[in-house]
């Protein structure tokens, strides 16, 4: 039973610390490419705001 919890913890931590930052970085690259149009600038601002909110949540949790 303990091994199952350890394995589950490893899987969750891998997703949280490896895959999510990669996806987060890719989303910023996509918005950077389209930032020359008004809609692209709005999407870029929303992504920056979302990133700042995630950073604040992470700071609050640690």
XYZ file of C-alpha atoms in Angstrom:
62
model
C 0.000 0.000 0.000
C 2.854 2.373 0.833
C 4.474 1.668 -2.530
C 1.246 2.671 -4.258
C 1.214 6.051 -2.489
C 4.878 6.633 -3.307
C 4.291 5.786 -6.972
C 1.237 8.045 -7.104
C 3.226 10.881 -5.514
C 6.012 10.485 -8.067
C 3.546 10.587 -10.956
C 1.767 13.679 -9.610
C 5.020 15.521 -8.883
C 6.347 14.680 -12.356
C 3.238 16.122 -14.003
C 3.274 19.197 -11.755
C 6.969 20.080 -12.004
C 7.824 18.857 -15.529
C 4.813 18.902 -17.829
C 2.953 21.970 -16.551
C 5.934 24.378 -16.817
C 6.585 23.047 -20.342
C 2.959 23.655 -21.367
C 3.038 27.073 -19.677
C 6.183 28.070 -21.597
C 4.726 26.869 -24.908
C 1.573 28.947 -24.401
C 3.724 32.069 -23.953
C 5.599 31.324 -27.181
C 2.324 31.038 -29.114
C 1.107 34.382 -27.771
C 4.440 36.063 -28.523
C 4.076 35.143 -32.188
C 0.666 36.795 -32.527
C 1.289 39.915 -30.410
C 1.347 42.224 -33.464
C -2.466 42.228 -33.855
C -4.931 43.838 -31.390
C -6.456 40.459 -30.557
C -2.981 38.988 -30.135
C -2.006 41.778 -27.746
C -5.128 41.096 -25.674
C -4.318 37.376 -25.542
C -0.748 38.208 -24.576
C -1.933 40.479 -21.737
C -4.319 37.773 -20.510
C -1.493 35.229 -20.534
C 0.731 37.590 -18.540
C -2.040 38.198 -16.008
C -2.703 34.462 -15.710
C 1.013 33.851 -15.205
C 1.216 36.480 -12.461
C -1.824 34.965 -10.723
C -0.260 31.493 -10.872
C 2.971 32.874 -9.400
C 1.024 34.497 -6.573
C -0.832 31.234 -5.885
C 2.459 29.344 -5.804
C 4.004 31.925 -3.446
C 0.943 31.705 -1.210
C 1.109 27.903 -1.068
C 4.825 27.775 -0.220
